[in-house]
PDB file of N, CA and C in Angstrom:
ATOM      1  N   UNK D   1      76.511  56.545 126.624  1.00 52.00           N
ATOM      2  CA  UNK D   1      77.372  56.272 125.533  1.00 52.00           C
ATOM      3  C   UNK D   1      78.115  57.809 125.602  1.00 52.00           C
ATOM      4  N   UNK D   2      79.494  58.348 125.591  1.00 66.00           N
ATOM      5  CA  UNK D   2      79.954  59.812 125.416  1.00 66.00           C
ATOM      6  C   UNK D   2      79.853  59.817 123.759  1.00 66.00           C
ATOM      7  N   UNK D   3      79.356  60.901 123.316  1.00 79.00           N
ATOM      8  CA  UNK D   3      79.424  61.141 122.200  1.00 79.00           C
ATOM      9  C   UNK D   3      80.026  62.696 121.907  1.00 79.00           C
ATOM     10  N   UNK D   4      80.763  62.654 120.450  1.00 86.00           N
ATOM     11  CA  UNK D   4      81.619  63.799 120.451  1.00 86.00           C
ATOM     12  C   UNK D   4      81.350  64.227 118.986  1.00 86.00           C
ATOM     13  N   UNK D   5      81.458  65.588 118.961  1.00 89.00           N
ATOM     14  CA  UNK D   5      81.687  66.602 117.301  1.00 89.00           C
ATOM     15  C   UNK D   5      82.086  66.254 117.021  1.00 89.00           C
ATOM     16  N   UNK D   6      81.763  66.363 115.112  1.00 88.00           N
ATOM     17  CA  UNK D   6      82.919  66.628 114.653  1.00 88.00           C
ATOM     18  C   UNK D   6      84.095  66.869 114.647  1.00 88.00           C
ATOM     19  N   UNK D   7      83.903  68.179 115.146  1.00 92.00           N
ATOM     20  CA  UNK D   7      85.392  68.998 115.799  1.00 92.00           C
ATOM     21  C   UNK D   7      86.357  68.013 116.765  1.00 92.00           C
ATOM     22  N   UNK D   8      85.651  67.601 117.875  1.00 93.00           N
ATOM     23  CA  UNK D   8      86.376  66.806 118.830  1.00 93.00           C
ATOM     24  C   UNK D   8      87.372  65.527 117.999  1.00 93.00           C
ATOM     25  N   UNK D   9      86.529  65.168 117.118  1.00 91.00           N
ATOM     26  CA  UNK D   9      86.748  64.323 116.796  1.00 91.00           C
ATOM     27  C   UNK D   9      87.896  64.156 115.690  1.00 91.00           C
ATOM     28  N   UNK D  10      88.407  65.674 114.988  1.00 92.00           N
ATOM     29  CA  UNK D  10      89.229  65.581 114.294  1.00 92.00           C
ATOM     30  C   UNK D  10      90.527  65.823 114.920  1.00 92.00           C
ATOM     31  N   UNK D  11      90.063  66.795 116.480  1.00 93.00           N
ATOM     32  CA  UNK D  11      91.257  67.215 117.528  1.00 93.00           C
ATOM     33  C   UNK D  11      91.900  65.853 117.773  1.00 93.00           C
ATOM     34  N   UNK D  12      90.782  64.764 118.025  1.00 91.00           N
ATOM     35  CA  UNK D  12      91.715  63.975 118.610  1.00 91.00           C
ATOM     36  C   UNK D  12      92.289  62.852 117.813  1.00 91.00           C
ATOM     37  N   UNK D  13      91.643  63.042 116.837  1.00 91.00           N
ATOM     38  CA  UNK D  13      92.668  61.925 115.539  1.00 91.00           C
ATOM     39  C   UNK D  13      94.414  62.843 115.307  1.00 91.00           C
ATOM     40  N   UNK D  14      93.928  64.227 115.246  1.00 91.00           N
ATOM     41  CA  UNK D  14      95.515  65.248 114.963  1.00 91.00           C
ATOM     42  C   UNK D  14      96.473  65.088 116.025  1.00 91.00           C
ATOM     43  N   UNK D  15      95.995  64.705 117.654  1.00 91.00           N
ATOM     44  CA  UNK D  15      96.235  64.862 118.611  1.00 91.00           C
ATOM     45  C   UNK D  15      97.183  63.291 118.640  1.00 91.00           C
ATOM     46  N   UNK D  16      96.932  62.319 117.400  1.00 88.00           N
ATOM     47  CA  UNK D  16      97.650  61.177 117.747  1.00 88.00           C
ATOM     48  C   UNK D  16      97.943  60.587 116.711  1.00 88.00           C
ATOM     49  N   UNK D  17      97.389  61.382 115.530  1.00 86.00           N
ATOM     50  CA  UNK D  17      97.791  60.522 113.978  1.00 86.00           C
ATOM     51  C   UNK D  17      98.434  62.300 113.604  1.00 86.00           C
ATOM     52  N   UNK D  18      99.982  62.086 114.301  1.00 84.00           N
ATOM     53  CA  UNK D  18     100.488  63.766 113.537  1.00 84.00           C
ATOM     54  C   UNK D  18     100.495  63.590 111.647  1.00 84.00           C
ATOM     55  N   UNK D  19     101.064  62.513 111.459  1.00 86.00           N
ATOM     56  CA  UNK D  19     101.089  62.800 109.887  1.00 86.00           C
ATOM     57  C   UNK D  19      99.722  61.852 109.091  1.00 86.00           C
ATOM     58  N   UNK D  20      99.149  62.008 109.413  1.00 84.00           N
ATOM     59  CA  UNK D  20      97.962  60.888 109.072  1.00 84.00           C
ATOM     60  C   UNK D  20      98.054  59.668 107.752  1.00 84.00           C
ATOM     61  N   UNK D  21      98.496  60.723 106.940  1.00 87.00           N
ATOM     62  CA  UNK D  21      98.118  60.405 105.147  1.00 87.00           C
ATOM     63  C   UNK D  21      99.096  59.305 105.436  1.00 87.00           C
ATOM     64  N   UNK D  22      98.184  57.760 104.734  1.00 86.00           N
ATOM     65  CA  UNK D  22      98.909  56.334 104.537  1.00 86.00           C
ATOM     66  C   UNK D  22      99.090  55.461 106.012  1.00 86.00           C
ATOM     67  N   UNK D  23      98.748  55.958 106.984  1.00 91.00           N
ATOM     68  CA  UNK D  23      97.963  55.186 107.835  1.00 91.00           C
ATOM     69  C   UNK D  23      97.022  54.688 107.965  1.00 91.00           C
ATOM     70  N   UNK D  24      96.909  53.532 108.862  1.00 92.00           N
ATOM     71  CA  UNK D  24      95.417  52.905 108.973  1.00 92.00           C
ATOM     72  C   UNK D  24      95.360  52.930 110.170  1.00 92.00           C
ATOM     73  N   UNK D  25      93.900  53.437 110.385  1.00 91.00           N
ATOM     74  CA  UNK D  25      93.292  53.351 111.710  1.00 91.00           C
ATOM     75  C   UNK D  25      91.848  52.721 112.206  1.00 91.00           C
ATOM     76  N   UNK D  26      92.451  51.394 112.690  1.00 92.00           N
ATOM     77  CA  UNK D  26      91.345  50.124 113.614  1.00 92.00           C
ATOM     78  C   UNK D  26      90.578  51.029 114.202  1.00 92.00           C
ATOM     79  N   UNK D  27      89.129  50.746 114.249  1.00 92.00           N
ATOM     80  CA  UNK D  27      88.440  51.008 114.933  1.00 92.00           C
ATOM     81  C   UNK D  27      87.247  49.910 115.486  1.00 92.00           C
ATOM     82  N   UNK D  28      87.806  49.330 116.950  1.00 91.00           N
ATOM     83  CA  UNK D  28      87.463  48.188 117.164  1.00 91.00           C
ATOM     84  C   UNK D  28      85.774  48.283 117.801  1.00 91.00           C
ATOM     85  N   UNK D  29      85.253  49.465 117.712  1.00 90.00           N
ATOM     86  CA  UNK D  29      84.041  49.951 118.213  1.00 90.00           C
ATOM     87  C   UNK D  29      83.136  50.536 117.352  1.00 90.00           C
ATOM     88  N   UNK D  30      83.128  50.052 116.268  1.00 90.00           N
ATOM     89  CA  UNK D  30      83.133  51.890 114.935  1.00 90.00           C
ATOM     90  C   UNK D  30      81.812  52.253 115.457  1.00 90.00           C
ATOM     91  N   UNK D  31      81.025  51.369 116.057  1.00 89.00           N
ATOM     92  CA  UNK D  31      79.360  52.011 116.100  1.00 89.00           C
ATOM     93  C   UNK D  31      78.992  52.486 114.464  1.00 89.00           C
ATOM     94  N   UNK D  32      78.227  53.824 114.644  1.00 89.00           N
ATOM     95  CA  UNK D  32      77.622  54.491 113.250  1.00 89.00           C
ATOM     96  C   UNK D  32      78.950  55.135 112.511  1.00 89.00           C
ATOM     97  N   UNK D  33      80.296  55.323 112.824  1.00 92.00           N
ATOM     98  CA  UNK D  33      81.382  55.177 112.008  1.00 92.00           C
ATOM     99  C   UNK D  33      81.823  56.547 112.120  1.00 92.00           C
ATOM    100  N   UNK D  34      81.553  57.292 112.757  1.00 93.00           N
ATOM    101  CA  UNK D  34      82.248  58.766 112.898  1.00 93.00           C
ATOM    102  C   UNK D  34      83.793  58.840 112.869  1.00 93.00           C
ATOM    103  N   UNK D  35      84.336  57.888 113.489  1.00 92.00           N
ATOM    104  CA  UNK D  35      85.725  58.491 113.814  1.00 92.00           C
ATOM    105  C   UNK D  35      86.399  57.720 112.340  1.00 92.00           C
ATOM    106  N   UNK D  36      85.545  56.794 112.475  1.00 94.00           N
ATOM    107  CA  UNK D  36      86.064  56.544 110.681  1.00 94.00           C
ATOM    108  C   UNK D  36      85.740  57.688 109.917  1.00 94.00           C
ATOM    109  N   UNK D  37      84.890  57.834 109.770  1.00 94.00           N
ATOM    110  CA  UNK D  37      85.122  58.543 108.258  1.00 94.00           C
ATOM    111  C   UNK D  37      85.786  59.930 108.649  1.00 94.00           C
ATOM    112  N   UNK D  38      85.900  60.411 109.697  1.00 94.00           N
ATOM    113  CA  UNK D  38      86.719  61.597 109.878  1.00 94.00           C
ATOM    114  C   UNK D  38      88.386  60.779 109.503  1.00 94.00           C
ATOM    115  N   UNK D  39      88.913  60.010 109.783  1.00 94.00           N
ATOM    116  CA  UNK D  39      90.318  59.254 109.706  1.00 94.00           C
ATOM    117  C   UNK D  39      90.256  59.426 107.870  1.00 94.00           C
ATOM    118  N   UNK D  40      89.039  58.687 107.320  1.00 94.00           N
ATOM    119  CA  UNK D  40      89.093  58.973 106.021  1.00 94.00           C
ATOM    120  C   UNK D  40      89.745  60.338 105.565  1.00 94.00           C
ATOM    121  N   UNK D  41      88.803  61.157 105.628  1.00 93.00           N
ATOM    122  CA  UNK D  41      88.891  62.359 105.341  1.00 93.00           C
ATOM    123  C   UNK D  41      90.345  63.028 105.570  1.00 93.00           C
ATOM    124  N   UNK D  42      91.082  62.720 106.463  1.00 93.00           N
ATOM    125  CA  UNK D  42      92.263  63.101 106.652  1.00 93.00           C
ATOM    126  C   UNK D  42      93.373  62.029 105.711  1.00 93.00           C
ATOM    127  N   UNK D  43      92.837  61.131 105.243  1.00 93.00           N
ATOM    128  CA  UNK D  43      93.775  60.534 104.228  1.00 93.00           C
ATOM    129  C   UNK D  43      94.175  59.120 104.765  1.00 93.00           C
ATOM    130  N   UNK D  44      93.336  58.909 106.090  1.00 93.00           N
ATOM    131  CA  UNK D  44      94.094  57.531 106.602  1.00 93.00           C
ATOM    132  C   UNK D  44      93.130  56.170 105.830  1.00 93.00           C
ATOM    133  N   UNK D  45      93.521  54.902 105.763  1.00 92.00           N
ATOM    134  CA  UNK D  45      92.611  53.859 105.185  1.00 92.00           C
ATOM    135  C   UNK D  45      92.507  52.992 106.680  1.00 92.00           C
ATOM    136  N   UNK D  46      90.735  52.703 106.834  1.00 92.00           N
ATOM    137  CA  UNK D  46      90.212  52.445 107.636  1.00 92.00           C
ATOM    138  C   UNK D  46      89.491  50.807 107.706  1.00 92.00           C
ATOM    139  N   UNK D  47      89.881  50.644 109.134  1.00 91.00           N
ATOM    140  CA  UNK D  47      89.378  49.005 109.378  1.00 91.00           C
ATOM    141  C   UNK D  47      88.138  49.372 110.416  1.00 91.00           C
ATOM    142  N   UNK D  48      86.998  49.302 110.174  1.00 90.00           N
ATOM    143  CA  UNK D  48      85.758  48.893 111.795  1.00 90.00           C
ATOM    144  C   UNK D  48      85.446  47.918 111.834  1.00 90.00           C
ATOM    145  N   UNK D  49      85.120  47.652 112.928  1.00 89.00           N
ATOM    146  CA  UNK D  49      84.945  46.102 113.545  1.00 89.00           C
ATOM    147  C   UNK D  49      83.514  46.570 114.796  1.00 89.00           C
ATOM    148  N   UNK D  50      82.438  45.963 115.115  1.00 88.00           N
ATOM    149  CA  UNK D  50      81.644  45.835 116.042  1.00 88.00           C
ATOM    150  C   UNK D  50      81.047  44.686 115.685  1.00 88.00           C
ATOM    151  N   UNK D  51      80.367  44.261 117.013  1.00 84.00           N
ATOM    152  CA  UNK D  51      79.563  43.591 117.470  1.00 84.00           C
ATOM    153  C   UNK D  51      78.292  43.274 117.179  1.00 84.00           C
ATOM    154  N   UNK D  52      77.657  44.789 115.938  1.00 85.00           N
ATOM    155  CA  UNK D  52      76.014  44.657 116.009  1.00 85.00           C
ATOM    156  C   UNK D  52      76.204  45.075 114.500  1.00 85.00           C
ATOM    157  N   UNK D  53      75.429  43.902 113.611  1.00 85.00           N
ATOM    158  CA  UNK D  53      75.823  44.115 112.555  1.00 85.00           C
ATOM    159  C   UNK D  53      75.188  45.343 111.808  1.00 85.00           C
ATOM    160  N   UNK D  54      73.953  45.765 112.275  1.00 88.00           N
ATOM    161  CA  UNK D  54      74.209  47.237 111.810  1.00 88.00           C
ATOM    162  C   UNK D  54      74.516  48.490 111.796  1.00 88.00           C
ATOM    163  N   UNK D  55      75.594  47.820 112.988  1.00 89.00           N
ATOM    164  CA  UNK D  55      76.385  49.257 113.336  1.00 89.00           C
ATOM    165  C   UNK D  55      77.523  49.111 112.078  1.00 89.00           C
ATOM    166  N   UNK D  56      78.084  48.009 111.992  1.00 88.00           N
ATOM    167  CA  UNK D  56      78.772  47.702 110.799  1.00 88.00           C
ATOM    168  C   UNK D  56      78.284  48.488 109.075  1.00 88.00           C
ATOM    169  N   UNK D  57      76.858  48.028 108.941  1.00 89.00           N
ATOM    170  CA  UNK D  57      76.396  48.803 107.800  1.00 89.00           C
ATOM    171  C   UNK D  57      76.184  50.041 107.824  1.00 89.00           C
ATOM    172  N   UNK D  58      75.752  50.613 108.961  1.00 91.00           N
ATOM    173  CA  UNK D  58      75.624  52.437 109.378  1.00 91.00           C
ATOM    174  C   UNK D  58      76.903  52.411 108.641  1.00 91.00           C
ATOM    175  N   UNK D  59      77.991  52.360 109.241  1.00 92.00           N
ATOM    176  CA  UNK D  59      79.217  52.555 109.383  1.00 92.00           C
ATOM    177  C   UNK D  59      79.895  53.027 108.053  1.00 92.00           C
ATOM    178  N   UNK D  60      79.270  51.511 107.275  1.00 91.00           N
ATOM    179  CA  UNK D  60      79.784  51.498 105.702  1.00 91.00           C
ATOM    180  C   UNK D  60      79.434  52.830 104.695  1.00 91.00           C
ATOM    181  N   UNK D  61      78.343  52.913 105.441  1.00 93.00           N
ATOM    182  CA  UNK D  61      77.124  53.856 104.587  1.00 93.00           C
ATOM    183  C   UNK D  61      77.589  55.294 104.918  1.00 93.00           C
ATOM    184  N   UNK D  62      77.793  55.838 106.081  1.00 93.00           N
ATOM    185  CA  UNK D  62      78.154  57.096 106.358  1.00 93.00           C
ATOM    186  C   UNK D  62      79.497  57.297 105.791  1.00 93.00           C
ATOM    187  N   UNK D  63      80.554  56.252 105.623  1.00 93.00           N
ATOM    188  CA  UNK D  63      81.694  56.352 105.195  1.00 93.00           C
ATOM    189  C   UNK D  63      81.928  56.295 103.948  1.00 93.00           C
ATOM    190  N   UNK D  64      81.431  55.770 102.999  1.00 92.00           N
ATOM    191  CA  UNK D  64      81.266  55.546 101.674  1.00 92.00           C
ATOM    192  C   UNK D  64      81.839  54.235 101.566  1.00 92.00           C
ATOM    193  N   UNK D  65      81.926  53.722 102.510  1.00 88.00           N
ATOM    194  CA  UNK D  65      83.174  52.189 101.497  1.00 88.00           C
ATOM    195  C   UNK D  65      82.393  51.104 101.895  1.00 88.00           C
ATOM    196  N   UNK D  66      82.730  50.251 100.587  1.00 86.00           N
ATOM    197  CA  UNK D  66      82.044  49.095 100.159  1.00 86.00           C
ATOM    198  C   UNK D  66      81.880  47.856 101.978  1.00 86.00           C
ATOM    199  N   UNK D  67      81.548  47.314 102.378  1.00 79.00           N
ATOM    200  CA  UNK D  67      81.412  46.575 102.740  1.00 79.00           C
ATOM    201  C   UNK D  67      81.885  44.706 102.443  1.00 79.00           C
ATOM    202  N   UNK D  68      83.248  44.562 103.248  1.00 77.00           N
ATOM    203  CA  UNK D  68      83.989  43.783 102.764  1.00 77.00           C
ATOM    204  C   UNK D  68      83.830  42.492 103.319  1.00 77.00           C
ATOM    205  N   UNK D  69      83.219  42.971 104.747  1.00 72.00           N
ATOM    206  CA  UNK D  69      83.334  40.864 105.858  1.00 72.00           C
ATOM    207  C   UNK D  69      82.286  41.204 106.450  1.00 72.00           C
ATOM    208  N   UNK D  70      81.446  40.501 106.463  1.00 71.00           N
ATOM    209  CA  UNK D  70      80.665  40.384 108.030  1.00 71.00           C
ATOM    210  C   UNK D  70      80.838  39.316 108.487  1.00 71.00           C
ATOM    211  N   UNK D  71      81.013  38.695 109.651  1.00 67.00           N
ATOM    212  CA  UNK D  71      81.101  37.792 110.899  1.00 67.00           C
ATOM    213  C   UNK D  71      80.458  37.795 111.956  1.00 67.00           C
ATOM    214  N   UNK D  72      79.410  37.488 112.093  1.00 63.00           N
ATOM    215  CA  UNK D  72      78.908  37.036 113.272  1.00 63.00           C
ATOM    216  C   UNK D  72      79.425  36.239 114.433  1.00 63.00           C
ATOM    217  N   UNK D  73      80.083  36.575 115.450  1.00 64.00           N
ATOM    218  CA  UNK D  73      80.603  35.831 116.665  1.00 64.00           C
ATOM    219  C   UNK D  73      79.552  35.451 117.430  1.00 64.00           C
ATOM    220  N   UNK D  74      79.374  33.700 117.434  1.00 67.00           N
ATOM    221  CA  UNK D  74      78.594  33.528 118.918  1.00 67.00           C
ATOM    222  C   UNK D  74      78.847  34.562 120.024  1.00 67.00           C
ATOM    223  N   UNK D  75      77.550  34.406 121.254  1.00 64.00           N
ATOM    224  CA  UNK D  75      77.666  35.794 122.138  1.00 64.00           C
ATOM    225  C   UNK D  75      77.787  34.521 123.065  1.00 64.00           C
ATOM    226  N   UNK D  76      78.864  35.127 124.308  1.00 64.00           N
ATOM    227  CA  UNK D  76      79.626  33.914 125.076  1.00 64.00           C
ATOM    228  C   UNK D  76      78.085  33.463 125.973  1.00 64.00           C
ATOM    229  N   UNK D  77      76.707  34.448 125.908  1.00 64.00           N
ATOM    230  CA  UNK D  77      75.898  33.669 126.735  1.00 64.00           C
ATOM    231  C   UNK D  77      75.061  32.650 126.098  1.00 64.00           C
ATOM    232  N   UNK D  78      75.228  32.065 124.425  1.00 58.00           N
ATOM    233  CA  UNK D  78      74.356  31.425 123.641  1.00 58.00           C
ATOM    234  C   UNK D  78      74.100  32.536 122.759  1.00 58.00           C
ATOM    235  N   UNK D  79      72.740  32.168 122.229  1.00 56.00           N
ATOM    236  CA  UNK D  79      72.627  32.888 120.437  1.00 56.00           C
ATOM    237  C   UNK D  79      71.650  34.347 120.995  1.00 56.00           C
ATOM    238  N   UNK D  80      71.807  35.591 120.364  1.00 57.00           N
ATOM    239  CA  UNK D  80      71.084  36.598 120.738  1.00 57.00           C
ATOM    240  C   UNK D  80      70.466  36.908 119.671  1.00 57.00           C
ATOM    241  N   UNK D  81      69.324  37.436 120.807  1.00 56.00           N
ATOM    242  CA  UNK D  81      67.744  37.972 119.821  1.00 56.00           C
ATOM    243  C   UNK D  81      68.546  39.370 118.818  1.00 56.00           C
ATOM    244  N   UNK D  82      68.164  38.752 117.426  1.00 55.00           N
ATOM    245  CA  UNK D  82      68.061  39.922 116.508  1.00 55.00           C
ATOM    246  C   UNK D  82      67.484  41.146 117.205  1.00 55.00           C
TER     247      UNK D  82
END
């Protein structure tokens, strides 16, 4: 997986969101939440989704957001091991 520095993340978000205040960023693969953290710091509302519950929890911890909902979808190939 490619990783981005904090300055890279701000540069990427600034390129796509010229006036980020009051916008909402959906990160469907939020991982540990670094893009969400930067978006929140830029004044955006944030929504993160990830297949792994532990990643969602890490994202909440990093961004300081309260966990709103966790839903575990069944895996296409049957149950997954924890």
